[in-house]
Amino acid sequence: MKSILYKNGIFLDKDKIIYFYEGLYLLENKKIEVYNDQGKKLDINYFLKDEKIGLYYHFYKLFRDKNYIVSTGLKFGGVFRIYENINEHSKWIGIPIKDKEKIDTYDFLSKNRVAHSTRKNILYCIKKDKDIFLEVKWRKL
């Protein structure tokens, strides 16, 4: 099993950085072992005690388990980019939110404008008793 260093919020594999949620996925699936810079072994629960990380990881894992390709969506104003096929543009910009979380109108509009200009749709991922997905498609009137 491969040993990975976790330092300053980053998973490091020798000279390359592993995307944070992919690192969690590999850790949970026992593909890697993670150690901090003091040599202490970290498990998945170390990371999931943070509510926001737990929420984001819940949806990252859900998409990965369904064979979607998931990568960072930061430059598009979201948390994830979600691909159905790696040979095509990503279909969605994923934004996990808590149940009853308010969405600012200007934030909503700006994210949708970026998504539209990059040929993507916004996918709000809402964690409730049963996961809810709200796909937003920008339409020109």
Short mmCIF file of C-alpha atoms in Angstrom, two decimals:
data_model
loop_
_atom_site.label_atom_id
_atom_site.label_comp_id
_atom_site.label_asym_id
_atom_site.label_seq_id
_atom_site.Cartn_x
_atom_site.Cartn_y
_atom_site.Cartn_z
CA MET A 1 0.00 0.00 0.00
CA LYS A 2 1.29 3.43 -0.92
CA SER A 3 2.17 5.91 1.87
CA ILE A 4 1.02 9.51 1.36
CA LEU A 5 2.00 12.61 3.33
CA TYR A 6 -0.77 14.94 4.50
CA LYS A 7 0.64 18.40 5.17
CA ASN A 8 -0.98 21.85 5.20
CA GLY A 9 -4.29 20.46 3.89
CA ILE A 10 -2.67 18.69 0.95
CA PHE A 11 -2.12 15.02 0.09
CA LEU A 12 1.40 14.66 -1.30
CA ASP A 13 2.62 11.67 -3.26
CA LYS A 14 6.36 12.30 -3.69
CA ASP A 15 6.34 15.23 -6.09
CA LYS A 16 2.66 15.35 -7.03
CA ILE A 17 -0.48 16.56 -5.29
CA ILE A 18 -3.52 14.30 -5.02
CA TYR A 19 -6.88 16.07 -5.28
CA PHE A 20 -8.19 16.30 -1.71
CA TYR A 21 -11.43 14.35 -2.16
CA GLU A 22 -9.71 11.74 -4.31
CA GLY A 23 -7.22 11.32 -1.45
CA LEU A 24 -10.11 10.69 0.94
CA TYR A 25 -11.64 8.23 -1.51
CA LEU A 26 -8.37 6.31 -1.88
CA LEU A 27 -7.88 6.34 1.90
CA GLU A 28 -11.37 5.02 2.61
CA ASN A 29 -10.94 2.32 -0.03
CA LYS A 30 -7.58 1.28 1.47
CA LYS A 31 -5.59 2.16 -1.65
CA ILE A 32 -3.31 4.49 0.33
CA GLU A 33 -2.14 5.09 3.89
CA VAL A 34 -1.92 8.70 5.04
CA TYR A 35 0.56 10.12 7.54
CA ASN A 36 1.01 13.64 8.87
CA ASP A 37 4.43 15.29 8.96
CA GLN A 38 5.05 13.88 12.46
CA GLY A 39 4.57 10.35 11.11
CA LYS A 40 1.15 9.79 12.74
CA LYS A 41 -1.17 7.60 10.66
CA LEU A 42 -4.48 9.31 9.84
CA ASP A 43 -7.75 7.52 9.10
CA ILE A 44 -10.82 8.70 7.20
CA ASN A 45 -12.57 9.78 10.43
CA TYR A 46 -9.82 12.32 11.08
CA PHE A 47 -11.04 14.24 8.02
CA LEU A 48 -14.78 13.54 8.16
CA LYS A 49 -15.25 15.11 11.60
CA ASP A 50 -15.35 18.43 9.73
CA GLU A 51 -19.01 18.87 8.69
CA LYS A 52 -18.26 20.64 5.39
CA ILE A 53 -15.67 18.06 4.35
CA GLY A 54 -18.15 15.31 5.28
CA LEU A 55 -20.86 16.90 3.13
CA TYR A 56 -18.59 17.40 0.13
CA TYR A 57 -17.07 13.94 0.43
CA HIS A 58 -20.51 12.32 0.64
CA PHE A 59 -21.30 13.59 -2.86
CA TYR A 60 -17.80 13.05 -4.24
CA LYS A 61 -18.00 9.41 -3.19
CA LEU A 62 -21.53 9.04 -4.55
CA PHE A 63 -20.46 10.20 -8.02
CA ARG A 64 -17.21 8.21 -8.01
CA ASP A 65 -19.07 5.05 -6.98
CA LYS A 66 -21.38 5.57 -9.97
CA ASN A 67 -18.33 5.78 -12.29
CA TYR A 68 -18.47 9.50 -12.96
CA ILE A 69 -15.15 11.32 -13.22
CA VAL A 70 -14.97 14.01 -10.54
CA SER A 71 -12.38 16.76 -10.28
CA THR A 72 -12.08 20.20 -8.77
CA GLY A 73 -14.58 22.82 -9.85
CA LEU A 74 -13.01 25.82 -8.13
CA LYS A 75 -12.18 27.78 -11.26
CA PHE A 76 -15.84 27.46 -12.29
CA GLY A 77 -17.22 28.66 -8.95
CA GLY A 78 -18.23 25.21 -7.71
CA VAL A 79 -16.78 22.40 -5.67
CA PHE A 80 -16.63 19.70 -8.37
CA ARG A 81 -16.58 19.24 -12.10
CA ILE A 82 -18.48 16.08 -12.96
CA TYR A 83 -17.83 14.22 -16.20
CA GLU A 84 -19.89 11.44 -17.70
CA ASN A 85 -17.09 10.73 -20.16
CA ILE A 86 -13.49 11.93 -19.83
CA ASN A 87 -13.30 12.51 -23.61
CA GLU A 88 -16.01 15.19 -23.41
CA HIS A 89 -16.44 18.44 -21.50
CA SER A 90 -17.63 18.07 -17.94
CA LYS A 91 -21.41 18.11 -17.82
CA TRP A 92 -21.92 19.70 -14.39
CA ILE A 93 -20.43 22.03 -11.86
CA GLY A 94 -21.35 20.35 -8.58
CA ILE A 95 -22.22 22.43 -5.54
CA PRO A 96 -23.07 20.46 -2.38
CA ILE A 97 -25.29 22.35 0.06
CA LYS A 98 -26.93 21.56 3.36
CA ASP A 99 -30.67 21.10 3.62
CA LYS A 100 -32.35 24.51 4.03
CA GLU A 101 -29.12 26.39 3.21
CA LYS A 102 -29.93 29.74 1.63
CA ILE A 103 -28.45 30.54 -1.75
CA ASP A 104 -27.58 34.18 -2.44
CA THR A 105 -29.31 35.42 -5.61
CA TYR A 106 -26.20 37.09 -7.05
CA ASP A 107 -24.08 34.04 -6.27
CA PHE A 108 -26.67 31.83 -7.97
CA LEU A 109 -26.73 34.05 -11.07
CA SER A 110 -22.95 34.40 -11.33
CA LYS A 111 -22.36 30.65 -10.99
CA ASN A 112 -24.95 29.94 -13.66
CA ARG A 113 -23.44 32.50 -15.99
CA VAL A 114 -20.01 30.88 -15.66
CA ALA A 115 -21.53 27.42 -16.12
CA HIS A 116 -23.39 28.50 -19.24
CA SER A 117 -20.32 30.17 -20.77
CA THR A 118 -18.32 26.95 -20.24
CA ARG A 119 -21.06 24.64 -21.56
CA LYS A 120 -21.94 23.14 -18.19
CA ASN A 121 -24.96 23.04 -15.93
CA ILE A 122 -25.03 23.71 -12.21
CA LEU A 123 -25.89 20.67 -10.12
CA TYR A 124 -26.90 21.54 -6.57
CA CYS A 125 -26.42 18.44 -4.42
CA ILE A 126 -28.59 18.61 -1.31
CA LYS A 127 -28.10 16.19 1.54
CA LYS A 128 -31.31 15.31 3.27
CA ASP A 129 -32.84 11.98 4.35
CA LYS A 130 -32.65 11.14 0.66
CA ASP A 131 -30.18 13.01 -1.56
CA ILE A 132 -31.75 15.64 -3.81
CA PHE A 133 -30.18 16.93 -7.02
CA LEU A 134 -31.26 20.16 -8.63
CA GLU A 135 -29.88 20.71 -12.14
CA VAL A 136 -29.98 24.30 -13.33
CA LYS A 137 -29.77 25.04 -17.05
CA TRP A 138 -29.29 28.61 -18.14
CA ARG A 139 -31.66 29.60 -20.93
CA LYS A 140 -31.37 32.61 -23.15
CA LEU A 141 -34.67 34.46 -23.50
#
